[in-house]
Each structure stands twice: as structure tokens, then as C-alpha cells.
CSV table of C-alpha atoms in Angstrom, one decimal:
chain,number,residue,atom,x,y,z
A,1,MET,CA,142.1,102.9,173.4
A,2,SER,CA,139.0,102.6,172.1
A,3,GLU,CA,137.7,100.3,168.3
A,4,ILE,CA,135.1,99.5,166.2
A,5,GLN,CA,133.4,96.7,167.5
A,6,PRO,CA,133.5,94.0,164.9
A,7,VAL,CA,130.3,92.7,164.3
A,8,PRO,CA,130.0,88.7,164.7
A,9,GLU,CA,130.3,86.8,161.6
A,10,THR,CA,127.0,85.0,162.2
A,11,VAL,CA,125.6,88.9,162.0
A,12,ALA,CA,127.2,90.3,158.6
A,13,PRO,CA,126.7,87.2,156.1
A,14,ALA,CA,123.0,86.9,157.6
A,15,ALA,CA,122.4,90.7,157.2
A,16,GLU,CA,123.3,90.9,153.7
A,17,ASN,CA,121.0,87.4,152.7
A,18,LEU,CA,118.0,89.1,155.2
A,19,GLY,CA,114.8,90.1,153.1
A,20,LEU,CA,112.9,93.5,153.7
A,21,TRP,CA,111.4,93.3,156.6
A,22,SER,CA,114.7,90.9,158.5
A,23,ALA,CA,116.7,93.5,157.4
A,24,VAL,CA,114.4,95.9,159.1
A,25,VAL,CA,114.6,94.4,162.4
A,26,ALA,CA,117.8,93.7,162.3
A,27,SER,CA,118.0,97.9,161.9
A,28,ILE,CA,116.1,98.1,164.8
A,29,ARG,CA,118.2,96.2,167.3
A,30,GLY,CA,121.3,97.3,165.7
A,31,ARG,CA,123.1,94.5,164.3
A,32,THR,CA,124.6,96.2,160.9
A,33,PRO,CA,127.2,95.6,159.2
A,34,SER,CA,129.8,97.8,156.8
A,35,PHE,CA,128.1,100.2,155.6
A,36,THR,CA,130.5,100.8,153.2
A,37,GLU,CA,130.3,96.7,151.4
A,38,GLY,CA,127.6,95.0,149.7
A,39,PRO,CA,123.8,96.2,148.3
A,40,ILE,CA,123.1,99.5,148.6
A,41,GLY,CA,119.7,99.2,149.0
A,42,ARG,CA,120.0,96.8,152.6
A,43,ALA,CA,122.6,99.4,153.7
A,44,ILE,CA,119.9,102.5,153.3
A,45,VAL,CA,117.4,100.2,155.0
A,46,LEU,CA,120.1,99.9,157.5
A,47,LEU,CA,120.6,103.0,158.3
A,48,ALA,CA,117.1,105.0,157.6
A,49,VAL,CA,114.6,102.6,159.1
A,50,PRO,CA,116.3,104.0,162.6
A,51,MET,CA,116.7,107.5,161.5
A,52,ILE,CA,113.4,107.6,160.4
A,53,LEU,CA,111.9,106.4,163.9
A,54,GLU,CA,114.5,108.9,166.1
A,55,MET,CA,113.1,111.5,163.5
A,56,SER,CA,110.0,110.8,164.0
A,57,MET,CA,110.1,111.4,167.5
A,58,GLU,CA,111.2,114.6,167.1
A,59,SER,CA,108.1,115.7,165.0
A,60,ILE,CA,106.1,113.9,168.0
A,61,PHE,CA,107.5,116.7,170.5
A,62,GLY,CA,106.2,119.1,168.3
A,63,VAL,CA,102.8,117.4,168.2
A,64,VAL,CA,101.7,116.6,171.2
A,65,ASP,CA,102.8,120.0,172.4
A,66,MET,CA,100.6,121.9,169.9
A,67,PHE,CA,97.9,119.2,170.7
A,68,PHE,CA,97.9,120.0,174.4
A,69,VAL,CA,98.1,123.8,173.5
A,70,GLY,CA,95.3,124.3,170.8
A,71,ARG,CA,92.9,123.4,173.7
A,72,LEU,CA,94.2,126.8,175.6
A,73,GLY,CA,93.4,128.9,172.7
A,74,GLN,CA,94.5,130.6,169.7
A,75,ASP,CA,97.0,132.8,171.2
A,76,ALA,CA,98.8,130.4,172.8
A,77,VAL,CA,98.9,128.5,169.5
A,78,ALA,CA,100.2,132.0,168.0
A,79,THR,CA,102.7,132.1,171.4
A,80,VAL,CA,103.9,128.8,170.3
A,81,GLY,CA,104.2,129.9,166.6
A,82,LEU,CA,106.3,132.7,167.4
A,83,THR,CA,108.8,131.2,169.8
A,84,GLU,CA,109.4,128.6,167.3
A,85,SER,CA,110.9,130.6,164.7
A,86,ILE,CA,112.8,132.2,166.9
A,87,LEU,CA,113.9,128.4,167.9
A,88,THR,CA,114.7,127.9,164.0
A,89,ILE,CA,117.8,130.1,164.2
A,90,VAL,CA,118.9,127.4,167.6
A,91,PHE,CA,118.0,124.7,165.4
A,92,ALA,CA,120.2,125.8,162.8
A,93,MET,CA,123.2,126.7,164.6
A,94,ALA,CA,122.8,122.6,166.4
A,95,MET,CA,122.0,121.4,163.1
A,96,GLY,CA,124.9,122.8,160.8
A,97,LEU,CA,127.6,122.0,163.8
A,98,GLY,CA,125.6,118.6,163.8
A,99,LEU,CA,126.1,117.7,159.8
A,100,ALA,CA,129.7,119.0,160.4
A,101,THR,CA,130.0,116.9,163.4
A,102,THR,CA,128.6,113.5,161.5
A,103,ALA,CA,130.4,114.1,158.4
A,104,MET,CA,133.9,114.0,160.3
A,105,VAL,CA,132.8,111.0,162.3
A,106,ALA,CA,131.7,109.0,159.4
A,107,ARG,CA,134.9,110.0,157.4
A,108,ARG,CA,137.0,109.4,160.4
A,109,ILE,CA,135.2,105.4,160.6
A,110,GLY,CA,135.3,105.3,157.5
A,111,GLU,CA,139.1,105.6,157.6
A,112,LYS,CA,139.1,102.8,160.0
A,113,ASP,CA,140.0,105.5,162.8
A,114,PRO,CA,137.5,105.1,165.3
A,115,LYS,CA,140.0,107.3,168.1
A,116,GLY,CA,140.0,110.4,165.6
A,117,ALA,CA,136.1,110.3,165.5
A,118,ALA,CA,135.4,110.0,169.2
A,119,ILE,CA,138.3,113.0,169.7
A,120,ALA,CA,136.3,115.0,166.8
A,121,ALA,CA,132.8,113.9,168.8
A,122,VAL,CA,134.6,115.6,172.3
A,123,GLN,CA,135.7,118.8,169.7
A,124,ALA,CA,131.8,119.0,168.9
A,125,LEU,CA,130.9,118.6,172.3
A,126,SER,CA,132.6,121.5,173.5
A,127,VAL,CA,132.0,123.9,170.8
A,128,GLY,CA,128.4,122.6,171.7
A,129,VAL,CA,128.3,124.0,175.1
A,130,VAL,CA,129.2,127.8,173.8
A,131,VAL,CA,127.0,127.2,171.5
A,132,ALA,CA,123.9,126.1,174.4
A,133,ALA,CA,125.0,129.2,177.2
A,134,VAL,CA,125.7,132.0,174.7
A,135,THR,CA,122.3,131.6,172.8
A,136,GLY,CA,120.3,130.6,176.4
A,137,LEU,CA,121.5,133.4,178.0
A,138,VAL,CA,120.4,136.2,175.7
A,139,GLY,CA,117.0,134.6,174.6
A,140,ALA,CA,116.1,134.0,177.6
A,141,ALA,CA,116.7,138.0,178.6
A,142,ILE,CA,115.4,139.0,175.7
A,143,ALA,CA,112.4,137.2,174.7
A,144,PRO,CA,109.4,140.2,175.5
A,145,GLN,CA,111.2,141.9,172.9
A,146,LEU,CA,111.3,139.1,170.3
A,147,LEU,CA,108.1,138.2,170.5
A,148,ARG,CA,107.1,141.9,169.3
A,149,LEU,CA,109.8,141.8,166.9
A,150,LEU,CA,107.7,139.6,165.5
A,151,GLY,CA,104.5,141.5,165.7
A,152,ALA,CA,103.0,139.8,168.8
A,153,SER,CA,100.0,141.9,170.5
A,154,PRO,CA,100.9,143.5,173.5
A,155,GLU,CA,98.6,141.1,175.0
A,156,LEU,CA,100.0,138.0,173.6
A,157,VAL,CA,103.2,139.0,174.7
A,158,ALA,CA,102.2,139.7,178.5
A,159,SER,CA,100.6,136.0,178.5
A,160,GLY,CA,103.5,134.5,176.3
A,161,ALA,CA,106.9,135.6,177.1
A,162,GLY,CA,106.9,133.2,180.2
A,163,TYR,CA,107.2,130.5,177.4
A,164,THR,CA,109.2,131.9,175.3
A,165,ARG,CA,112.3,132.7,178.1
A,166,VAL,CA,111.6,129.2,179.1
A,167,MET,CA,112.1,127.4,175.3
A,168,LEU,CA,114.9,129.7,174.3
A,169,GLY,CA,116.7,129.7,178.3
A,170,GLY,CA,116.7,125.9,177.9
A,171,ASN,CA,118.1,125.1,174.1
A,172,ALA,CA,120.8,123.4,175.9
A,173,THR,CA,118.6,120.0,175.4
A,174,ILE,CA,117.6,120.8,171.5
A,175,VAL,CA,121.6,121.0,171.4
A,176,PHE,CA,122.5,118.5,172.8
A,177,LEU,CA,119.8,116.7,171.9
A,178,PHE,CA,121.0,117.2,168.0
A,179,LEU,CA,124.4,117.2,168.4
A,180,VAL,CA,124.6,113.7,170.4
A,181,ASN,CA,122.3,112.0,168.0
A,182,ALA,CA,124.6,113.7,165.1
A,183,ILE,CA,128.0,111.5,166.5
A,184,PHE,CA,125.9,108.5,167.0
A,185,ARG,CA,124.4,108.7,162.9
A,186,GLY,CA,128.0,109.5,161.5
A,187,ALA,CA,129.4,106.4,163.4
A,188,GLY,CA,126.3,104.6,162.0
A,189,ASP,CA,124.9,104.1,165.8
A,190,ALA,CA,121.3,105.1,164.7
A,191,VAL,CA,119.9,102.5,166.8
A,192,ILE,CA,121.3,105.3,169.9
A,193,ALA,CA,120.0,108.2,168.8
A,194,MET,CA,116.6,106.7,168.1
A,195,GLU,CA,116.7,104.9,171.9
A,196,SER,CA,118.1,108.5,172.9
A,197,LEU,CA,114.0,110.2,171.2
A,198,TRP,CA,112.0,107.5,172.1
A,199,LEU,CA,112.6,108.2,175.7
A,200,ALA,CA,112.3,111.7,175.9
A,201,ASN,CA,108.9,111.9,174.0
A,202,LEU,CA,108.0,109.4,176.6
A,203,VAL,CA,108.6,111.4,178.9
A,204,ASN,CA,107.3,114.9,177.1
A,205,ILE,CA,103.8,113.2,176.6
A,206,VAL,CA,103.6,112.6,180.0
A,207,LEU,CA,104.9,115.9,181.8
A,208,VAL,CA,103.0,118.3,179.6
A,209,PRO,CA,99.4,117.6,179.9
A,210,CYS,CA,100.1,117.1,183.7
A,211,LEU,CA,101.4,120.8,183.8
A,212,ILE,CA,99.8,122.3,181.9
A,213,ARG,CA,96.2,120.9,183.5
A,214,GLY,CA,97.9,120.4,186.9
A,215,ILE,CA,97.1,116.8,186.8
A,216,GLY,CA,98.0,114.3,189.8
A,217,PRO,CA,100.4,116.0,191.3
A,218,PHE,CA,101.5,118.4,189.3
A,219,PRO,CA,100.5,122.2,189.8
A,220,GLU,CA,98.6,124.1,187.0
A,221,MET,CA,101.0,126.1,184.5
A,222,GLY,CA,99.2,126.8,181.8
A,223,LEU,CA,101.1,127.7,178.3
A,224,LEU,CA,104.0,127.9,180.7
A,225,GLY,CA,103.9,123.8,181.9
A,226,ALA,CA,104.3,123.0,177.6
A,227,ALA,CA,107.6,124.7,177.8
A,228,ILE,CA,109.1,123.2,180.8
A,229,GLY,CA,107.6,119.4,180.2
A,230,THR,CA,109.3,119.6,176.9
A,231,ASN,CA,112.4,121.1,178.4
A,232,ILE,CA,113.1,118.5,180.4
A,233,GLY,CA,111.5,115.2,178.0
A,234,ARG,CA,114.3,116.3,176.2
A,235,GLY,CA,116.7,116.8,178.7
A,236,VAL,CA,116.3,113.2,180.1
A,237,GLY,CA,117.3,112.6,176.4
A,238,VAL,CA,120.4,113.9,176.7
A,239,VAL,CA,121.9,112.7,179.2
A,240,TYR,CA,120.7,109.1,178.1
A,241,GLN,CA,122.7,110.1,175.3
A,242,VAL,CA,126.1,111.0,177.1
A,243,ALA,CA,125.3,107.7,179.2
A,244,MET,CA,125.7,105.8,176.0
A,245,LEU,CA,129.1,107.3,174.6
A,246,TRP,CA,130.3,106.8,177.6
A,247,ARG,CA,129.0,103.0,177.9
A,248,GLY,CA,130.8,102.1,175.2
A,249,ARG,CA,127.9,100.4,173.2
A,250,GLY,CA,128.2,101.6,170.0
A,251,ARG,CA,131.3,101.7,167.2
A,252,ILE,CA,132.4,105.3,169.2
A,253,VAL,CA,133.8,105.4,172.6
A,254,ILE,CA,134.7,108.6,174.0
A,255,GLU,CA,137.1,107.8,177.5
A,256,ARG,CA,139.3,109.9,179.1
A,257,ALA,CA,142.1,109.9,177.2
A,258,HIS,CA,140.1,111.5,174.7
A,259,VAL,CA,138.6,114.5,176.5
A,260,ALA,CA,141.4,117.4,175.6
A,261,LEU,CA,140.8,119.9,173.1
A,262,HIS,CA,142.3,119.7,170.1
A,263,GLY,CA,142.6,123.1,168.2
A,264,ASP,CA,143.7,121.8,164.6
A,265,ILE,CA,140.9,119.5,164.8
A,266,MET,CA,138.2,121.8,166.3
A,267,LEU,CA,139.3,124.5,163.8
A,268,ARG,CA,138.4,122.5,160.9
A,269,LEU,CA,135.4,121.2,162.2
A,270,LEU,CA,134.5,125.1,162.8
A,271,ARG,CA,135.4,125.4,159.6
A,272,VAL,CA,132.3,123.1,158.5
A,273,ALA,CA,130.1,123.5,160.7
A,274,LEU,CA,130.0,127.3,160.5
A,275,GLY,CA,129.2,127.2,156.7
A,276,GLY,CA,126.9,124.7,157.9
A,277,MET,CA,125.4,126.5,160.3
A,278,PHE,CA,124.6,129.5,157.7
A,279,GLN,CA,123.5,126.9,155.3
A,280,TYR,CA,121.0,126.3,157.8
A,281,LEU,CA,120.3,130.0,159.3
A,282,LEU,CA,119.3,130.7,155.7
A,283,PRO,CA,116.3,128.6,155.7
A,284,THR,CA,115.3,129.1,159.3
A,285,ALA,CA,115.6,133.0,159.0
A,286,SER,CA,113.6,133.2,155.7
A,287,TRP,CA,111.3,131.1,158.4
A,288,ILE,CA,111.2,133.9,160.7
A,289,GLY,CA,110.4,136.2,158.0
A,290,LEU,CA,107.7,134.5,156.7
A,291,MET,CA,106.3,134.5,159.3
A,292,ARG,CA,106.3,137.8,159.8
A,293,ILE,CA,104.6,137.8,156.5
A,294,VAL,CA,102.0,135.8,158.1
A,295,ALA,CA,101.4,138.0,161.2
A,296,THR,CA,100.5,140.9,159.3
A,297,PHE,CA,97.1,139.1,158.8
A,298,GLY,CA,96.1,138.3,162.4
A,299,ALA,CA,96.3,135.7,164.8
A,300,PRO,CA,94.0,132.9,163.0
A,301,ALA,CA,96.4,133.3,159.8
A,302,ILE,CA,99.3,132.6,162.8
A,303,ALA,CA,97.8,130.2,164.8
A,304,GLY,CA,96.4,128.0,161.2
A,305,TYR,CA,99.5,129.0,159.9
A,306,THR,CA,101.5,127.5,163.1
A,307,ILE,CA,98.9,124.3,163.3
A,308,ALA,CA,99.8,123.3,159.4
A,309,ILE,CA,103.7,124.1,159.6
A,310,ARG,CA,103.5,121.4,162.6
A,311,ILE,CA,101.7,118.4,160.5
A,312,ILE,CA,104.3,119.1,157.7
A,313,VAL,CA,106.9,118.8,160.1
A,314,PHE,CA,105.6,115.3,161.7
A,315,ALA,CA,106.1,114.2,157.8
A,316,ILE,CA,109.5,116.2,156.5
A,317,LEU,CA,111.3,115.2,159.6
A,318,PRO,CA,111.2,111.2,159.2
A,319,SER,CA,112.1,111.7,155.9
A,320,TRP,CA,115.4,114.1,156.5
A,321,GLY,CA,116.4,110.2,158.5
A,322,MET,CA,116.7,109.2,155.0
A,323,SER,CA,118.4,112.0,154.1
A,324,ASN,CA,120.5,111.3,157.1
A,325,ALA,CA,121.5,107.8,156.1
A,326,ALA,CA,122.5,108.9,152.7
A,327,ALA,CA,124.9,111.8,154.5
A,328,THR,CA,125.9,108.8,156.4
A,329,LEU,CA,125.9,106.1,153.1
A,330,VAL,CA,128.5,109.6,151.6
A,331,GLY,CA,130.7,110.5,154.3
A,332,GLN,CA,131.8,106.8,154.9
A,333,ASN,CA,132.0,105.5,151.4
A,334,LEU,CA,134.0,108.4,151.0
A,335,GLY,CA,136.8,107.4,153.6
A,336,ALA,CA,136.5,104.5,152.4
A,337,GLY,CA,137.8,105.1,148.9
A,338,LYS,CA,134.2,104.4,147.5
A,339,PRO,CA,133.2,108.2,145.9
A,340,ASP,CA,130.9,106.0,143.2
A,341,ARG,CA,129.2,104.1,145.7
A,342,ALA,CA,128.6,106.8,147.9
A,343,GLU,CA,127.1,108.5,144.6
A,344,ARG,CA,125.2,105.7,143.8
A,345,SER,CA,123.8,105.7,147.8
A,346,VAL,CA,122.5,108.9,146.9
A,347,TRP,CA,120.0,108.7,143.8
A,348,LYS,CA,119.0,105.2,145.6
A,349,ALA,CA,118.3,107.6,148.9
A,350,GLY,CA,116.5,109.8,147.1
A,351,PHE,CA,114.0,107.9,144.8
A,352,TYR,CA,113.2,105.9,148.7
A,353,ASN,CA,112.2,109.7,149.7
A,354,MET,CA,110.3,110.1,146.7
A,355,LEU,CA,108.3,107.1,147.6
A,356,PHE,CA,107.7,108.1,150.9
A,357,LEU,CA,106.6,112.2,150.5
A,358,GLY,CA,104.5,111.0,147.3
A,359,ALA,CA,102.5,108.8,150.1
A,360,ILE,CA,102.7,111.5,152.9
A,361,ALA,CA,101.3,113.8,150.0
A,362,VAL,CA,98.6,112.4,148.7
A,363,VAL,CA,97.2,111.9,152.3
A,364,PHE,CA,97.7,115.3,153.1
A,365,ILE,CA,96.1,116.8,150.3
A,366,SER,CA,92.7,114.0,150.6
A,367,PHE,CA,92.4,114.2,154.2
A,368,ALA,CA,93.9,118.4,155.4
A,369,GLU,CA,90.4,119.0,157.2
A,370,LYS,CA,90.7,116.4,159.4
A,371,PHE,CA,94.2,116.6,160.7
A,372,VAL,CA,94.3,120.1,161.0
A,373,GLY,CA,90.3,119.7,163.2
A,374,VAL,CA,92.2,117.6,165.1
A,375,PHE,CA,94.5,120.9,166.8
A,376,THR,CA,91.5,123.6,166.4
A,377,THR,CA,87.4,124.5,166.2
A,378,ASP,CA,88.2,128.2,165.5
A,379,PRO,CA,86.5,127.6,161.8
A,380,ALA,CA,89.5,131.0,161.2
A,381,VAL,CA,92.3,129.1,162.2
A,382,ALA,CA,91.0,126.0,160.6
A,383,GLN,CA,90.7,127.3,157.2
A,384,VAL,CA,93.6,128.9,157.2
A,385,GLY,CA,95.9,125.9,158.3
A,386,VAL,CA,94.1,123.8,155.8
A,387,GLN,CA,94.9,125.6,152.7
A,388,CYS,CA,99.0,125.8,153.9
A,389,LEU,CA,98.9,122.3,154.3
A,390,ARG,CA,97.4,121.3,151.0
A,391,TYR,CA,99.7,124.0,149.5
A,392,VAL,CA,102.7,122.9,150.4
A,393,SER,CA,101.7,119.3,150.2
A,394,TYR,CA,101.6,119.4,146.3
A,395,GLY,CA,105.7,120.2,147.1
A,396,TYR,CA,106.6,116.7,148.3
A,397,VAL,CA,108.1,115.0,145.6
A,398,PHE,CA,110.1,117.7,145.0
A,399,TYR,CA,111.2,118.0,148.8
A,400,ALA,CA,112.0,114.0,148.5
A,401,TYR,CA,115.1,114.9,146.4
A,402,GLY,CA,115.8,118.1,147.5
A,403,MET,CA,116.8,117.1,151.2
A,404,VAL,CA,118.5,114.0,149.9
A,405,MET,CA,121.0,116.0,147.9
A,406,VAL,CA,121.4,119.0,150.4
A,407,GLN,CA,122.3,116.4,153.1
A,408,ALA,CA,124.7,114.0,150.5
A,409,PHE,CA,126.9,117.7,150.0
A,410,ASN,CA,127.0,118.1,153.2
A,411,GLY,CA,128.3,114.9,153.8
A,412,ALA,CA,130.9,114.8,152.0
A,413,GLY,CA,132.1,118.0,154.0
A,414,ASP,CA,131.0,120.4,151.3
A,415,THR,CA,128.7,123.0,153.1
A,416,VAL,CA,129.3,125.8,150.5
A,417,THR,CA,127.5,124.4,147.7
A,418,PRO,CA,124.5,124.0,149.6
A,419,THR,CA,124.5,127.3,151.3
A,420,ILE,CA,124.9,129.7,148.1
A,421,ILE,CA,121.2,127.2,146.8
A,422,ASN,CA,119.9,128.3,149.8
A,423,LEU,CA,121.0,132.0,149.8
A,424,CYS,CA,119.5,132.5,146.2
A,425,CYS,CA,116.6,130.1,147.0
A,426,TYR,CA,115.3,130.8,150.2
A,427,TRP,CA,116.2,135.1,150.0
A,428,LEU,CA,116.2,136.1,146.7
A,429,TRP,CA,113.3,133.7,145.6
A,430,GLN,CA,111.3,132.6,148.6
A,431,ILE,CA,110.8,135.8,150.1
A,432,PRO,CA,110.2,138.3,147.4
A,433,LEU,CA,107.7,135.9,146.0
A,434,ALA,CA,106.0,135.6,149.1
A,435,TYR,CA,105.5,139.3,149.7
A,436,GLY,CA,104.8,139.8,146.0
A,437,LEU,CA,101.9,137.0,145.5
A,438,SER,CA,100.9,137.9,149.2
A,439,THR,CA,100.4,141.1,149.7
A,440,ILE,CA,101.2,142.8,146.3
A,441,ALA,CA,99.1,140.4,144.5
A,442,GLY,CA,96.2,140.4,147.2
A,443,LEU,CA,96.4,136.6,147.7
A,444,GLY,CA,96.8,136.7,151.3
A,445,PRO,CA,98.1,133.7,153.6
A,446,LYS,CA,97.7,131.5,150.5
A,447,GLY,CA,100.6,133.7,148.5
A,448,VAL,CA,103.1,132.9,151.0
A,449,PHE,CA,101.9,128.9,151.3
A,450,LEU,CA,102.6,129.0,147.5
A,451,ALA,CA,106.3,130.5,147.3
A,452,ILE,CA,107.1,127.9,150.0
A,453,THR,CA,105.7,125.2,147.4
A,454,ILE,CA,107.8,126.8,144.3
A,455,SER,CA,110.9,127.7,146.3
A,456,GLU,CA,111.4,125.0,147.8
A,457,SER,CA,111.2,122.8,144.5
A,458,THR,CA,113.2,125.0,142.8
A,459,ILE,CA,115.9,123.7,145.5
A,460,ALA,CA,115.1,120.4,144.6
A,461,VAL,CA,116.1,121.1,140.7
A,462,VAL,CA,119.1,122.8,141.3
A,463,GLY,CA,120.6,120.3,144.2
A,464,ILE,CA,120.7,117.4,141.1
A,465,LEU,CA,122.6,119.6,139.2
A,466,CYS,CA,124.9,121.0,141.1
A,467,LEU,CA,125.2,117.1,142.4
A,468,ARG,CA,125.6,116.2,138.7
A,469,ARG,CA,129.2,118.1,138.6
A,470,GLY,CA,130.7,115.6,140.8
A,471,ARG,CA,133.0,118.3,142.6
A,472,TRP,CA,132.0,116.6,146.0
A,473,LYS,CA,133.6,114.2,145.6
A,474,GLY,CA,136.7,115.7,146.0
A,475,GLN,CA,135.9,117.4,149.1
A,476,ARG,CA,138.8,116.7,152.1
A,477,ILE,CA,137.8,117.4,156.0
């Protein structure tokens, strides 16, 4: 039977007395003490650094692909943008299942129950198989129809349906990359999650340009090559994750005795996961709605919006690493019976996140033209991209707190509160505002960008008010 691997006595005391840089090095090496004891700031650093590096690697997937796809023209970029709008639904399901998994695994680890954590992980992986199979088969079958539904021209559908079909059909790599890393994050093994993304990106960076351009022994496949290279890269990362779960290098180990379905545990997991999926489907479906509004202004608007969002995500995903650290700390400390420490962890993580995203906002606002110019030389596309990057960056300080607040609820197993917040702030506020500003008020794409900034800032304010009420501390999972 697997047990939590004890931290050597020489490591734990040392970790408590480390300077910031030494703590970062210890974090990357995976030398982490208990997250339910000791200074909260150091616990955040030890968890957040590998999580930030992990999410940075996920964002690099998009940036690398866009760099090479951008050389194929605005229709190729628009195809990627429309496809990613569809894939946001897959991401939502993967993230919803992942947050439930993180919450349950973290709670069991906090309770010193590694066997329970392993069993919960197996239930999550079983659900992931079903989700990936269904969405992959359906998505690949109706890829052209989905592109047309989002406003793609017949020419764009003809040239881009293959890319969309491969990305949707291979969505299992997305689901399991998120899901297995959620297991590691809940256990506090953020370094293993980081390593899987590093490996996946290394393969992606090599394969994508080779398959697009036909470099060396690889065939020239154009846009389709980007889809195949990305799926292979993510697939390699998944293989590494599964190997780590079975090898038992971290706090959680899956053994043969754990590989069985447990109806009661799966039902509890699904109850939280369904709330989490719906919670993420609300904003991701909202992004599809925003893309549909932007599409009414033509292919240059779609391409510029897509490029800007890729750049924005490059900064936001690492920031989610900090938020995921807060979720793990909340789950483990609630499991250890320390709700006050859990709350202090949230506020400190939010402050650190604000400092990080505030600095990023200054850079993006000041050098928007240079960032967008890396991906396109088309003046019409660049104009929209620069405008989007600047307007969305104005709200970064608010986003920093908003995402930490949401993940704090999720870490406690409370998916209802964030779902209500998302429903109100996205569908009752963001979409009507985007349509009103862009179409009725005549601001064009700029109206959509303003609506994003205003609605995301609203989420931060509402999230802070809900967190202060404290009901999440009594959540059972």
C-alpha cells in the first residue's frame, strides 16, 4: 500500500529557513515540506513556482503554433482562432473535472489518506476516458459544420476543416494533460506536472515547424501539420504523466489494488466536477459568443483578436499557476482542519498575483505593437490585435484577484459559488455589453474588448465579497 513519502528531516527544517532564491530552487527540485505548516508565503512559493512554469509551458503551445501558423496567412490564423473557440468547451470539461480532482486529492492528502487520494484519482481518470471519447468522436465528425456555425466563410471551411477535425478528434491529449496534472497539483507534486509540460512543449516546438514546412524527412502539411504536431507533443506529455503515476515518485501512487470503480466516490467527484464543468463552460461559451460577434467584422478582425488572445493567455496561464497553488493550499489546509490558514493563503496568493500581472500589464500596454508585430505584418490585422491587447491589459490587476478567488472556492470543493458568479458576470453582463458596445454603440471590435475588461473586473469584485462571507470553509467533499 502506498503512503505519503516522508520529507527527510534535513530537508524540511532547511526549507523553513531558506531565502527566496533557495526556496525557488528547492521548489523546482521537488524538495517541499508540508504545506499545512510553516510560513504561508514560503508555501505559496514552493507550490506556485513549478505551477507557474507548468502553465507557462501550456501557454507556449499556443504561442509557438501561432508564430508558425501566422506565416500561412490570415485565413490560417482565423481557422486556429475559430477552432480554439470550439476547443474551449473541451478545455472547460477538462478543467472542471480537474478542479474536482484537485480538491478531492488535496483534501485526502491533508487528511493523511494517500490511499483515498489514489482511489479518487482512478475515478477521475475513468471519467476522463468517457469525456475524451465522446467529444472526440462527435467533434471530428461535425468539424466543418461547427466552423460554419461560427461564421467561417466557405473558403475558410474548405481550407481549415482538416485542422479542426484533427484538433477535436485528438482532444484526449488535452483532457488527460489537464486531468493528470490536476492529480499531481492536489497532491502537492507540482514539479512532476511541470516536467510533463516541458517535455510536451519540447516535442511540439520541434515537430510543428517541421510538419508545417516539410523540413528534413517530414512532409509539408501546412496548417494540418500544426494540429498533428501539437497533438503528438501533448500525447508524449500524457505518456510521461502516466508513467510517473505508476512509478510512485511523488506523494500519490496508483497501484493495481486502486484500479477499481467506486460508485460512491465517483458520484461525489462527479457532483463537484459537473458544477466545475458548468462553471468553466459559462466563460468558455461566452468566449465563443465573443468570437461570433468579432466575426461579423471580417477575417482581419478574427485574426487580430486571435493573435491578441494568444499573447494575453501567455501571461494569464502562468498566473493561473499562482491560483492553482491557492487551490491546493485551501484543500490541504481544510483537510488538516486549518480554515484560517487556508483563508490567509488566499489573500497572500492574490497579492502576489496582482504584483505579477500588474507588471505584465505595463509591458503589454507599452509595447503592444511590438508583441503583435511578431505574429503578423498585415496592417489591418495588427491594428485590431494591438487594440485588443491594450484594452484587455487595463484590467489585469483585477483579473489577478478574480482568478485566485475563484480557485479558492474550487479548492474547497465549492463549485456553486463560482458558477453563479460566472453566469451573472459573463452571460448576463459580458455578452450583452459586448454586443451593445460593438454593434449598437458602433464601437466595432473595440466594444468587445472593453466588455471583456469590464466584466472580468466585475468578477474580481464579486469574488472578493463572496470570499469574505466564509461559507466555503465548511464545505464537505
